PDB file of C-alpha atoms in Angstrom:
ATOM      1  CA  MET A  18    -124.385 199.116  84.016  1.00 45.00           C
ATOM      2  CA  ASN A  19    -121.962 199.919  86.819  1.00 44.00           C
ATOM      3  CA  THR A  20    -123.707 201.914  89.536  1.00 45.00           C
ATOM      4  CA  GLU A  21    -120.782 201.874  91.971  1.00 45.00           C
ATOM      5  CA  SER A  22    -119.915 205.350  93.181  1.00 40.00           C
ATOM      6  CA  HIS A  23    -116.314 206.530  93.126  1.00 49.00           C
ATOM      7  CA  GLU A  24    -115.126 209.715  94.709  1.00 51.00           C
ATOM      8  CA  PRO A  25    -112.723 211.718  92.565  1.00 57.00           C
ATOM      9  CA  ASN A  26    -109.045 211.488  93.399  1.00 61.00           C
ATOM     10  CA  PRO A  27    -108.129 213.925  96.132  1.00 76.00           C
ATOM     11  CA  ARG A  28    -106.329 216.999  94.897  1.00 84.00           C
ATOM     12  CA  PRO A  29    -102.892 217.727  96.397  1.00 89.00           C
ATOM     13  CA  ARG A  30    -102.606 221.129  98.051  1.00 94.00           C
ATOM     14  CA  THR A  31     -99.562 223.204  98.936  1.00 96.00           C
ATOM     15  CA  TRP A  32     -98.972 226.209 101.187  1.00 97.00           C
ATOM     16  CA  ARG A  33     -95.670 228.125 101.414  1.00 97.00           C
ATOM     17  CA  ARG A  34     -94.580 231.138 103.411  1.00 96.00           C
ATOM     18  CA  SER A  35     -91.272 232.856 104.018  1.00 95.00           C
ATOM     19  CA  PHE A  36     -90.529 234.478 107.350  1.00 94.00           C
ATOM     20  CA  MET A  37     -87.819 236.739 108.641  1.00 91.00           C
ATOM     21  CA  PRO A  38     -85.822 234.675 111.174  1.00 92.00           C
ATOM     22  CA  VAL A  39     -87.165 236.290 114.347  1.00 92.00           C
ATOM     23  CA  CYS A  40     -88.795 234.479 117.269  1.00 91.00           C
ATOM     24  CA  GLU A  41     -92.153 236.246 116.816  1.00 92.00           C
ATOM     25  CA  ASN A  42     -92.564 234.508 113.461  1.00 94.00           C
ATOM     26  CA  ILE A  43     -92.663 231.033 115.035  1.00 95.00           C
ATOM     27  CA  ALA A  44     -96.176 231.815 116.288  1.00 95.00           C
ATOM     28  CA  GLU A  45     -97.025 233.346 112.900  1.00 96.00           C
ATOM     29  CA  ALA A  46     -95.971 230.118 111.127  1.00 96.00           C
ATOM     30  CA  ARG A  47     -98.180 228.086 113.482  1.00 96.00           C
ATOM     31  CA  ARG A  48    -101.111 230.458 112.945  1.00 97.00           C
ATOM     32  CA  GLY A  49    -100.781 230.330 109.168  1.00 97.00           C
ATOM     33  CA  ALA A  50    -100.559 226.540 109.206  1.00 97.00           C
ATOM     34  CA  ARG A  51    -103.668 226.245 111.419  1.00 97.00           C
ATOM     35  CA  ILE A  52    -105.678 228.429 109.054  1.00 97.00           C
ATOM     36  CA  VAL A  53    -104.680 226.503 105.943  1.00 97.00           C
ATOM     37  CA  LEU A  54    -105.101 223.081 107.573  1.00 97.00           C
ATOM     38  CA  ALA A  55    -108.622 224.067 108.667  1.00 97.00           C
ATOM     39  CA  SER A  56    -109.417 225.166 105.104  1.00 96.00           C
ATOM     40  CA  TRP A  57    -108.237 221.746 103.911  1.00 95.00           C
ATOM     41  CA  ALA A  58    -110.522 220.047 106.502  1.00 95.00           C
ATOM     42  CA  VAL A  59    -107.588 218.298 108.200  1.00 96.00           C
ATOM     43  CA  PRO A  60    -108.721 216.735 111.510  1.00 96.00           C
ATOM     44  CA  GLU A  61    -107.937 218.771 114.641  1.00 96.00           C
ATOM     45  CA  ASP A  62    -105.654 216.129 116.194  1.00 96.00           C
ATOM     46  CA  THR A  63    -103.552 216.027 113.030  1.00 97.00           C
ATOM     47  CA  THR A  64    -103.506 219.830 112.917  1.00 97.00           C
ATOM     48  CA  GLU A  65    -102.164 219.871 116.490  1.00 97.00           C
ATOM     49  CA  THR A  66     -99.390 217.453 115.527  1.00 97.00           C
ATOM     50  CA  VAL A  67     -98.453 219.351 112.369  1.00 98.00           C
ATOM     51  CA  THR A  68     -98.332 222.718 114.152  1.00 97.00           C
ATOM     52  CA  LEU A  69     -96.155 221.271 116.917  1.00 96.00           C
ATOM     53  CA  VAL A  70     -93.707 219.874 114.334  1.00 97.00           C
ATOM     54  CA  ILE A  71     -93.656 223.246 112.527  1.00 97.00           C
ATOM     55  CA  SER A  72     -93.052 225.011 115.830  1.00 95.00           C
ATOM     56  CA  GLU A  73     -90.093 222.793 116.729  1.00 94.00           C
ATOM     57  CA  LEU A  74     -88.500 222.980 113.264  1.00 95.00           C
ATOM     58  CA  ALA A  75     -89.023 226.746 112.924  1.00 95.00           C
ATOM     59  CA  THR A  76     -87.614 227.310 116.409  1.00 93.00           C
ATOM     60  CA  ASN A  77     -84.493 225.322 115.512  1.00 91.00           C
ATOM     61  CA  ALA A  78     -84.101 227.210 112.237  1.00 92.00           C
ATOM     62  CA  ILE A  79     -84.448 230.599 113.921  1.00 90.00           C
ATOM     63  CA  ARG A  80     -82.312 229.861 116.980  1.00 87.00           C
ATOM     64  CA  HIS A  81     -79.539 227.810 115.418  1.00 81.00           C
ATOM     65  CA  ALA A  82     -79.471 228.356 111.650  1.00 75.00           C
ATOM     66  CA  ARG A  83     -80.178 232.045 111.091  1.00 74.00           C
ATOM     67  CA  ARG A  84     -78.117 233.589 108.286  1.00 79.00           C
ATOM     68  CA  PRO A  85     -77.957 237.259 107.247  1.00 76.00           C
ATOM     69  CA  GLY A  86     -80.250 238.002 104.324  1.00 77.00           C
ATOM     70  CA  ARG A  87     -81.946 234.573 104.413  1.00 87.00           C
ATOM     71  CA  THR A  88     -85.514 233.770 105.356  1.00 91.00           C
ATOM     72  CA  VAL A  89     -86.957 230.726 107.050  1.00 95.00           C
ATOM     73  CA  ASP A  90     -89.297 229.054 104.576  1.00 96.00           C
ATOM     74  CA  VAL A  91     -92.195 226.889 105.742  1.00 97.00           C
ATOM     75  CA  ALA A  92     -94.148 224.641 103.373  1.00 98.00           C
ATOM     76  CA  LEU A  93     -97.015 222.198 103.808  1.00 98.00           C
ATOM     77  CA  THR A  94     -98.151 219.717 101.198  1.00 97.00           C
ATOM     78  CA  TYR A  95    -101.358 217.725 101.732  1.00 97.00           C
ATOM     79  CA  ASP A  96    -102.235 214.850  99.424  1.00 95.00           C
ATOM     80  CA  GLY A  97    -105.945 215.452 100.064  1.00 90.00           C
ATOM     81  CA  ALA A  98    -106.352 212.121 101.826  1.00 91.00           C
ATOM     82  CA  LYS A  99    -104.081 211.486 104.807  1.00 93.00           C
ATOM     83  CA  THR A 100    -100.466 212.555 104.245  1.00 96.00           C
ATOM     84  CA  ILE A 101     -99.119 215.969 105.201  1.00 98.00           C
ATOM     85  CA  GLU A 102     -95.529 216.851 104.436  1.00 98.00           C
ATOM     86  CA  ILE A 103     -93.835 219.648 106.341  1.00 98.00           C
ATOM     87  CA  GLU A 104     -90.674 221.399 105.235  1.00 98.00           C
ATOM     88  CA  VAL A 105     -88.787 224.121 107.085  1.00 97.00           C
ATOM     89  CA  ALA A 106     -85.804 225.514 105.200  1.00 95.00           C
ATOM     90  CA  ASP A 107     -83.094 227.891 106.326  1.00 94.00           C
ATOM     91  CA  GLY A 108     -79.836 229.323 105.015  1.00 90.00           C
ATOM     92  CA  SER A 109     -77.461 227.218 107.106  1.00 91.00           C
ATOM     93  CA  PRO A 110     -75.657 224.226 105.596  1.00 90.00           C
ATOM     94  CA  TYR A 111     -75.269 222.640 109.042  1.00 88.00           C
ATOM     95  CA  HIS A 112     -77.573 219.762 109.880  1.00 89.00           C
ATOM     96  CA  PRO A 113     -79.471 219.701 113.153  1.00 86.00           C
ATOM     97  CA  VAL A 114     -77.998 217.380 115.760  1.00 79.00           C
ATOM     98  CA  ARG A 115     -79.761 215.667 118.628  1.00 76.00           C
ATOM     99  CA  LYS A 116     -77.781 216.380 121.739  1.00 71.00           C
ATOM    100  CA  PRO A 117     -78.008 214.927 125.229  1.00 72.00           C
ATOM    101  CA  TYR A 118     -80.044 217.169 127.486  1.00 70.00           C
ATOM    102  CA  ASP A 119     -80.473 217.600 131.188  1.00 70.00           C
ATOM    103  CA  PRO A 120     -83.872 216.213 132.311  1.00 71.00           C
ATOM    104  CA  ASP A 121     -84.535 219.548 134.025  1.00 68.00           C
ATOM    105  CA  ALA A 122     -83.708 221.567 130.885  1.00 62.00           C
ATOM    106  CA  THR A 123     -86.497 223.678 129.383  1.00 61.00           C
ATOM    107  CA  SER A 124     -85.275 223.184 125.801  1.00 66.00           C
ATOM    108  CA  GLY A 125     -83.291 220.760 123.684  1.00 64.00           C
ATOM    109  CA  ARG A 126     -85.959 218.167 122.884  1.00 74.00           C
ATOM    110  CA  GLY A 127     -87.202 219.526 119.549  1.00 82.00           C
ATOM    111  CA  LEU A 128     -85.763 216.845 117.280  1.00 87.00           C
ATOM    112  CA  LEU A 129     -86.897 214.126 119.679  1.00 88.00           C
ATOM    113  CA  LEU A 130     -90.430 215.500 119.421  1.00 90.00           C
ATOM    114  CA  VAL A 131     -90.249 215.702 115.632  1.00 93.00           C
ATOM    115  CA  GLU A 132     -89.056 212.097 115.495  1.00 93.00           C
ATOM    116  CA  ALA A 133     -91.790 210.925 117.880  1.00 93.00           C
ATOM    117  CA  LEU A 134     -94.634 212.810 116.169  1.00 95.00           C
ATOM    118  CA  SER A 135     -93.803 212.195 112.524  1.00 97.00           C
ATOM    119  CA  ASP A 136     -93.987 209.095 110.378  1.00 97.00           C
ATOM    120  CA  ALA A 137     -90.610 210.015 108.842  1.00 97.00           C
ATOM    121  CA  TRP A 138     -88.202 212.938 108.802  1.00 96.00           C
ATOM    122  CA  GLU A 139     -84.918 213.852 107.160  1.00 96.00           C
ATOM    123  CA  VAL A 140     -82.598 216.676 106.249  1.00 96.00           C
ATOM    124  CA  ARG A 141     -82.483 217.656 102.580  1.00 95.00           C
ATOM    125  CA  GLU A 142     -79.711 219.668 100.966  1.00 92.00           C
ATOM    126  CA  ARG A 143     -80.610 222.833  99.110  1.00 90.00           C
ATOM    127  CA  GLU A 144     -78.588 225.129  96.892  1.00 89.00           C
ATOM    128  CA  PHE A 145     -78.343 227.542  99.813  1.00 88.00           C
ATOM    129  CA  GLY A 146     -78.724 225.874 103.176  1.00 91.00           C
ATOM    130  CA  LYS A 147     -80.926 222.926 103.984  1.00 94.00           C
ATOM    131  CA  ALA A 148     -84.517 221.883 104.609  1.00 96.00           C
ATOM    132  CA  VAL A 149     -85.783 219.649 107.389  1.00 96.00           C
ATOM    133  CA  TRP A 150     -88.683 217.582 106.084  1.00 97.00           C
ATOM    134  CA  ALA A 151     -91.228 215.542 108.046  1.00 98.00           C
ATOM    135  CA  ARG A 152     -94.297 213.481 107.149  1.00 98.00           C
ATOM    136  CA  VAL A 153     -97.384 213.299 109.388  1.00 98.00           C
ATOM    137  CA  LEU A 154    -100.205 210.861 108.663  1.00 96.00           C
ATOM    138  CA  SER A 155    -103.770 211.784 109.489  1.00 90.00           C
ATOM    139  CA  GLY A 156    -105.708 209.175 111.464  1.00 74.00           C
TER     140      GLY A 156
END
C-alpha cells in the first residue's frame, strides 16, 4: 500500500479588469491586483513585484497608448504554484520603446524596471492594439 501523500495539482487562477485610460486608474489597477494576489496567498514580496510591474505597464499604456473608445485591460494569471503572468493591453498598435533617459529625469525607466523585475516579457499583437506581457516567479 502506498502511503505517500500527494497534494492536488494547483488550480490556475485568472483575474481581469478593464479601466478607462485615466491616470487615477493606475492606482486602482494596483489595488485590485493586491486584493486578488492576497486572496491567492501569493507571498508579499512577489505581490510587491507584480504590482510594480502592473503600475509601470499601466502607466505606459495610459500615457503613451491611449485611444478614443478603448480601455486599458489588465490581467493576472497565477498557476497556483509560483508563476504569475501579467498582461496590460491597450488600443495602440505601436510597441513600447526603451529610450535613453537623463539620469536626473523623474520618468522614462518603466520598461527597464519591467525587464529587471520579470523573468520574461514581450509585446503581443492583438486584433485591436497590443498587449505587453510579463512573467514573475514567486520565490
